[in-house]
Amino acid sequence: MERDIQEVLLSEEQIQARIKELGEILTEEYRDKNPIILGVLKGVAIFYADMIRQIKVPCQMDFMCISSYKGTSSTGNTNIRLDLAADIRGRHVLILEDIYDTGNSLTYLVNYLKMKEPASLKICTLLDKPEGRKPGVTLKADYVGFTIPKAFVVGYGLDYNEAYRNLPYVGILKPEVYT
Ligand code: IMP
Ligand code: MG
């Protein structure tokens, strides 16, 4: 195990098994809908690649990059660094996210995408950290891989100051690394 990791929260095997389960559900949900699967970069990159191969229907890939985080806390100041390429009007859109924490980014993103009038808009997040939610955020993810406790996690795409994204598991970062 990487020395900065306190505990492996989700192993490679656990993650892959859950992605297979979600894949079966999403395959049924999006059959004959030719969905646009929208990844929120960069944290989703690894999950996206694994998840999309388990959604066994024709689909279109697209990406956005939004940022609100500095270090281990959300700034609440969300901005779009990369906009989506597809025209989503009248299309079925599935957002893939790495983690749903305060809700700042997803709330912003959902409001932004709804203005473009998609036929449907759903959210699938690998991780949900409900205790991190900002008061007043009512948005719910439609599909959740794992609900996790309020800890700062890295790996499987998630970073701390851009490090640890390539760990194959999700682990809790030792607090002394960021304090
Ligand atoms: P939110 O806007 O606070 O819901 O946060 C969403 C984004 O914050 C995610 O897409 C992640 O990039 C980042 N984030 C939130 N919690 C963690 C964590 O525990 N580890 C790494 N990144 C996180
Ligand atoms: Mg991030």
mmCIF file of C-alpha atoms and ligand atoms in Angstrom:
data_model
loop_
_atom_site.group_PDB
_atom_site.id
_atom_site.type_symbol
_atom_site.label_atom_id
_atom_site.label_comp_id
_atom_site.label_asym_id
_atom_site.label_seq_id
_atom_site.Cartn_x
_atom_site.Cartn_y
_atom_site.Cartn_z
ATOM 1 C CA MET A 1 0.000 0.000 0.000
ATOM 2 C CA GLU A 2 1.122 3.536 -0.794
ATOM 3 C CA ARG A 3 2.689 5.054 2.364
ATOM 4 C CA ASP A 4 0.405 8.118 2.502
ATOM 5 C CA ILE A 5 -2.707 5.953 2.670
ATOM 6 C CA GLN A 6 -4.209 5.221 6.078
ATOM 7 C CA GLU A 7 -6.691 2.595 4.962
ATOM 8 C CA VAL A 8 -7.966 1.034 1.751
ATOM 9 C CA LEU A 9 -11.655 1.892 1.745
ATOM 10 C CA LEU A 10 -12.625 0.156 -1.501
ATOM 11 C CA SER A 11 -10.482 -2.467 -3.166
ATOM 12 C CA GLU A 12 -10.090 -2.897 -6.905
ATOM 13 C CA GLU A 13 -12.259 -6.015 -6.713
ATOM 14 C CA GLN A 14 -15.056 -4.254 -4.798
ATOM 15 C CA ILE A 15 -15.068 -1.371 -7.267
ATOM 16 C CA GLN A 16 -15.153 -3.606 -10.326
ATOM 17 C CA ALA A 17 -17.936 -5.777 -8.889
ATOM 18 C CA ARG A 18 -20.085 -2.732 -8.175
ATOM 19 C CA ILE A 19 -19.461 -1.288 -11.636
ATOM 20 C CA LYS A 20 -20.694 -4.549 -13.155
ATOM 21 C CA GLU A 21 -23.899 -4.335 -11.096
ATOM 22 C CA LEU A 22 -24.481 -0.708 -12.045
ATOM 23 C CA GLY A 23 -23.721 -1.611 -15.663
ATOM 24 C CA GLU A 24 -26.586 -4.095 -15.750
ATOM 25 C CA ILE A 25 -29.002 -1.507 -14.389
ATOM 26 C CA LEU A 26 -27.806 1.240 -16.748
ATOM 27 C CA THR A 27 -27.859 -1.095 -19.747
ATOM 28 C CA GLU A 28 -31.575 -1.670 -19.140
ATOM 29 C CA GLU A 29 -32.240 2.016 -18.436
ATOM 30 C CA TYR A 30 -30.566 3.271 -21.628
ATOM 31 C CA ARG A 31 -31.492 0.545 -24.107
ATOM 32 C CA ASP A 32 -32.625 2.201 -27.390
ATOM 33 C CA LYS A 33 -31.949 5.697 -25.993
ATOM 34 C CA ASN A 34 -28.504 6.333 -27.505
ATOM 35 C CA PRO A 35 -27.478 8.308 -24.397
ATOM 36 C CA ILE A 36 -24.776 10.914 -24.123
ATOM 37 C CA ILE A 37 -22.545 9.809 -21.278
ATOM 38 C CA LEU A 38 -21.011 12.918 -19.840
ATOM 39 C CA GLY A 39 -17.913 12.563 -17.694
ATOM 40 C CA VAL A 40 -16.861 15.272 -15.264
ATOM 41 C CA LEU A 41 -13.078 15.518 -15.521
ATOM 42 C CA LYS A 42 -10.560 14.887 -14.226
ATOM 43 C CA GLY A 43 -11.574 12.757 -11.255
ATOM 44 C CA VAL A 44 -13.968 10.585 -13.252
ATOM 45 C CA ALA A 45 -11.434 9.457 -15.880
ATOM 46 C CA ILE A 46 -10.726 5.987 -14.463
ATOM 47 C CA PHE A 47 -14.308 5.280 -13.377
ATOM 48 C CA TYR A 48 -15.584 6.516 -16.746
ATOM 49 C CA ALA A 49 -13.409 4.114 -18.714
ATOM 50 C CA ASP A 50 -14.514 1.139 -16.621
ATOM 51 C CA MET A 51 -18.174 2.147 -16.303
ATOM 52 C CA ILE A 52 -18.846 2.904 -19.954
ATOM 53 C CA ARG A 53 -17.687 -0.556 -20.988
ATOM 54 C CA GLN A 54 -20.348 -2.076 -18.724
ATOM 55 C CA ILE A 55 -23.149 0.009 -20.226
ATOM 56 C CA LYS A 56 -23.722 -2.246 -23.171
ATOM 57 C CA VAL A 57 -25.768 -0.011 -25.458
ATOM 58 C CA PRO A 58 -24.809 2.355 -28.277
ATOM 59 C CA CYS A 59 -23.891 5.694 -26.736
ATOM 60 C CA GLN A 60 -21.977 8.901 -27.260
ATOM 61 C CA MET A 61 -19.071 10.023 -25.064
ATOM 62 C CA ASP A 62 -18.602 13.599 -23.930
ATOM 63 C CA PHE A 63 -16.693 15.424 -21.194
ATOM 64 C CA MET A 64 -16.725 18.590 -19.178
ATOM 65 C CA CYS A 65 -14.185 19.929 -16.776
ATOM 66 C CA ILE A 66 -15.362 22.033 -13.863
ATOM 67 C CA SER A 67 -13.374 23.030 -10.844
ATOM 68 C CA SER A 68 -14.249 24.144 -7.348
ATOM 69 C CA TYR A 69 -11.665 22.384 -5.218
ATOM 70 C CA LYS A 70 -8.384 23.554 -3.785
ATOM 71 C CA GLY A 71 -6.584 21.050 -1.561
ATOM 72 C CA THR A 72 -9.168 19.233 0.533
ATOM 73 C CA SER A 73 -12.001 21.747 0.598
ATOM 74 C CA SER A 74 -14.555 22.878 -1.939
ATOM 75 C CA THR A 75 -14.332 26.614 -2.605
ATOM 76 C CA GLY A 76 -17.961 26.889 -3.700
ATOM 77 C CA ASN A 77 -16.731 28.916 -6.646
ATOM 78 C CA THR A 78 -17.497 26.705 -9.593
ATOM 79 C CA ASN A 79 -16.280 27.402 -13.084
ATOM 80 C CA ILE A 80 -16.283 25.573 -16.406
ATOM 81 C CA ARG A 81 -12.810 24.829 -17.732
ATOM 82 C CA LEU A 82 -13.944 22.651 -20.606
ATOM 83 C CA ASP A 83 -17.454 22.771 -22.026
ATOM 84 C CA LEU A 84 -19.236 19.821 -23.561
ATOM 85 C CA ALA A 85 -19.039 19.338 -27.327
ATOM 86 C CA ALA A 86 -22.392 17.677 -28.031
ATOM 87 C CA ASP A 87 -25.753 19.344 -28.565
ATOM 88 C CA ILE A 88 -27.793 17.692 -25.792
ATOM 89 C CA ARG A 89 -31.187 19.196 -26.638
ATOM 90 C CA GLY A 90 -33.726 16.366 -26.745
ATOM 91 C CA ARG A 91 -31.084 13.767 -25.833
ATOM 92 C CA HIS A 92 -30.816 11.426 -22.864
ATOM 93 C CA VAL A 93 -27.866 12.529 -20.766
ATOM 94 C CA LEU A 94 -26.177 10.514 -18.037
ATOM 95 C CA ILE A 95 -23.644 12.412 -15.930
ATOM 96 C CA LEU A 96 -20.800 10.319 -14.523
ATOM 97 C CA GLU A 97 -19.029 11.786 -11.489
ATOM 98 C CA ASP A 98 -16.283 10.552 -9.196
ATOM 99 C CA ILE A 99 -17.713 11.816 -5.919
ATOM 100 C CA TYR A 100 -20.710 13.767 -4.689
ATOM 101 C CA ASP A 101 -19.607 15.804 -1.683
ATOM 102 C CA THR A 102 -20.835 19.340 -0.872
ATOM 103 C CA GLY A 103 -23.019 19.347 -3.970
ATOM 104 C CA ASN A 104 -21.542 22.566 -5.334
ATOM 105 C CA SER A 105 -20.315 21.120 -8.616
ATOM 106 C CA LEU A 106 -23.267 18.873 -9.389
ATOM 107 C CA THR A 107 -25.854 21.506 -8.535
ATOM 108 C CA TYR A 108 -24.094 23.969 -10.789
ATOM 109 C CA LEU A 109 -23.706 21.415 -13.560
ATOM 110 C CA VAL A 110 -27.309 20.192 -13.452
ATOM 111 C CA ASN A 111 -28.659 23.750 -13.610
ATOM 112 C CA TYR A 112 -26.359 24.513 -16.513
ATOM 113 C CA LEU A 113 -27.318 21.385 -18.456
ATOM 114 C CA LYS A 114 -31.071 21.733 -17.814
ATOM 115 C CA MET A 115 -31.030 25.044 -19.683
ATOM 116 C CA LYS A 116 -30.023 23.071 -22.756
ATOM 117 C CA GLU A 117 -33.250 21.023 -22.514
ATOM 118 C CA PRO A 118 -32.110 17.396 -22.608
ATOM 119 C CA ALA A 119 -34.839 14.713 -22.874
ATOM 120 C CA SER A 120 -33.601 13.334 -19.550
ATOM 121 C CA LEU A 121 -30.763 14.068 -17.167
ATOM 122 C CA LYS A 122 -29.535 11.560 -14.605
ATOM 123 C CA ILE A 123 -26.544 11.336 -12.323
ATOM 124 C CA CYS A 124 -24.371 8.339 -11.582
ATOM 125 C CA THR A 125 -21.632 8.888 -9.026
ATOM 126 C CA LEU A 126 -19.063 6.327 -7.943
ATOM 127 C CA LEU A 127 -18.931 7.739 -4.411
ATOM 128 C CA ASP A 128 -21.454 9.619 -2.312
ATOM 129 C CA LYS A 129 -20.368 11.433 0.848
ATOM 130 C CA PRO A 130 -23.758 12.573 2.252
ATOM 131 C CA GLU A 131 -22.238 14.042 5.429
ATOM 132 C CA GLY A 132 -20.310 16.506 3.286
ATOM 133 C CA ARG A 133 -23.457 18.007 1.777
ATOM 134 C CA LYS A 134 -23.903 21.761 2.079
ATOM 135 C CA PRO A 135 -27.151 22.684 3.854
ATOM 136 C CA GLY A 136 -29.892 23.383 1.342
ATOM 137 C CA VAL A 137 -28.599 21.068 -1.381
ATOM 138 C CA THR A 138 -31.509 18.797 -2.242
ATOM 139 C CA LEU A 139 -30.272 17.224 -5.465
ATOM 140 C CA LYS A 140 -29.994 13.412 -5.306
ATOM 141 C CA ALA A 141 -27.786 11.148 -7.378
ATOM 142 C CA ASP A 142 -29.849 8.615 -9.323
ATOM 143 C CA TYR A 143 -27.186 5.907 -9.129
ATOM 144 C CA VAL A 144 -24.542 5.579 -6.419
ATOM 145 C CA GLY A 145 -21.635 3.155 -6.405
ATOM 146 C CA PHE A 146 -20.765 3.450 -2.720
ATOM 147 C CA THR A 147 -21.868 5.683 0.149
ATOM 148 C CA ILE A 148 -18.785 6.612 2.145
ATOM 149 C CA PRO A 149 -18.075 8.338 5.479
ATOM 150 C CA LYS A 150 -16.829 11.900 5.744
ATOM 151 C CA ALA A 151 -13.140 11.323 5.039
ATOM 152 C CA PHE A 152 -10.850 12.658 2.346
ATOM 153 C CA VAL A 153 -10.258 9.846 -0.123
ATOM 154 C CA VAL A 154 -7.895 9.466 -3.045
ATOM 155 C CA GLY A 155 -7.161 6.976 -5.787
ATOM 156 C CA TYR A 156 -9.104 5.477 -8.694
ATOM 157 C CA GLY A 157 -9.128 8.952 -10.283
ATOM 158 C CA LEU A 158 -9.484 11.038 -7.117
ATOM 159 C CA ASP A 159 -6.626 13.338 -6.193
ATOM 160 C CA TYR A 160 -5.105 15.457 -3.500
ATOM 161 C CA ASN A 161 -3.316 18.343 -5.242
ATOM 162 C CA GLU A 162 -3.213 16.211 -8.421
ATOM 163 C CA ALA A 163 -1.460 13.258 -6.773
ATOM 164 C CA TYR A 164 -2.653 9.670 -6.170
ATOM 165 C CA ARG A 165 -5.086 9.502 -9.117
ATOM 166 C CA ASN A 166 -3.471 6.325 -10.466
ATOM 167 C CA LEU A 167 -3.871 4.219 -7.313
ATOM 168 C CA PRO A 168 -6.049 1.246 -8.341
ATOM 169 C CA TYR A 169 -8.130 1.436 -5.137
ATOM 170 C CA VAL A 170 -9.915 4.167 -3.151
ATOM 171 C CA GLY A 171 -8.058 4.902 0.068
ATOM 172 C CA ILE A 172 -8.316 7.320 2.976
ATOM 173 C CA LEU A 173 -5.445 9.786 2.913
ATOM 174 C CA LYS A 174 -3.459 10.115 6.155
ATOM 175 C CA PRO A 175 -4.510 13.423 7.736
ATOM 176 C CA GLU A 176 -0.858 14.374 8.365
ATOM 177 C CA VAL A 177 -0.394 14.569 4.588
ATOM 178 C CA TYR A 178 -2.715 17.555 4.307
ATOM 179 C CA THR A 179 -2.569 19.171 7.725
HETATM 180 P P1 IMP B 1 -18.563 18.883 -4.495
HETATM 181 O O1 IMP B 1 -18.759 19.995 -5.459
HETATM 182 O O2 IMP B 1 -18.137 19.378 -3.152
HETATM 183 O O3 IMP B 1 -19.724 17.921 -4.407
HETATM 184 O O4 IMP B 1 -17.302 18.080 -4.904
HETATM 185 C C1 IMP B 1 -17.163 17.446 -6.089
HETATM 186 C C2 IMP B 1 -15.710 17.340 -6.463
HETATM 187 O O5 IMP B 1 -14.817 17.562 -5.354
HETATM 188 C C3 IMP B 1 -15.448 15.947 -6.911
HETATM 189 O O6 IMP B 1 -15.696 15.815 -8.285
HETATM 190 C C4 IMP B 1 -13.979 15.754 -6.536
HETATM 191 O O7 IMP B 1 -13.159 16.171 -7.614
HETATM 192 C C5 IMP B 1 -13.760 16.648 -5.333
HETATM 193 N N1 IMP B 1 -13.789 15.895 -4.056
HETATM 194 C C6 IMP B 1 -14.755 15.872 -3.118
HETATM 195 N N2 IMP B 1 -14.454 15.051 -2.095
HETATM 196 C C7 IMP B 1 -13.247 14.524 -2.392
HETATM 197 C C8 IMP B 1 -12.400 13.568 -1.723
HETATM 198 O O8 IMP B 1 -12.672 13.008 -0.654
HETATM 199 N N3 IMP B 1 -11.233 13.290 -2.373
HETATM 200 C C9 IMP B 1 -10.878 13.845 -3.556
HETATM 201 N N4 IMP B 1 -11.639 14.730 -4.217
HETATM 202 C C10 IMP B 1 -12.819 15.067 -3.641
HETATM 203 MG MG MG B 2 -11.098 16.687 -8.017
#
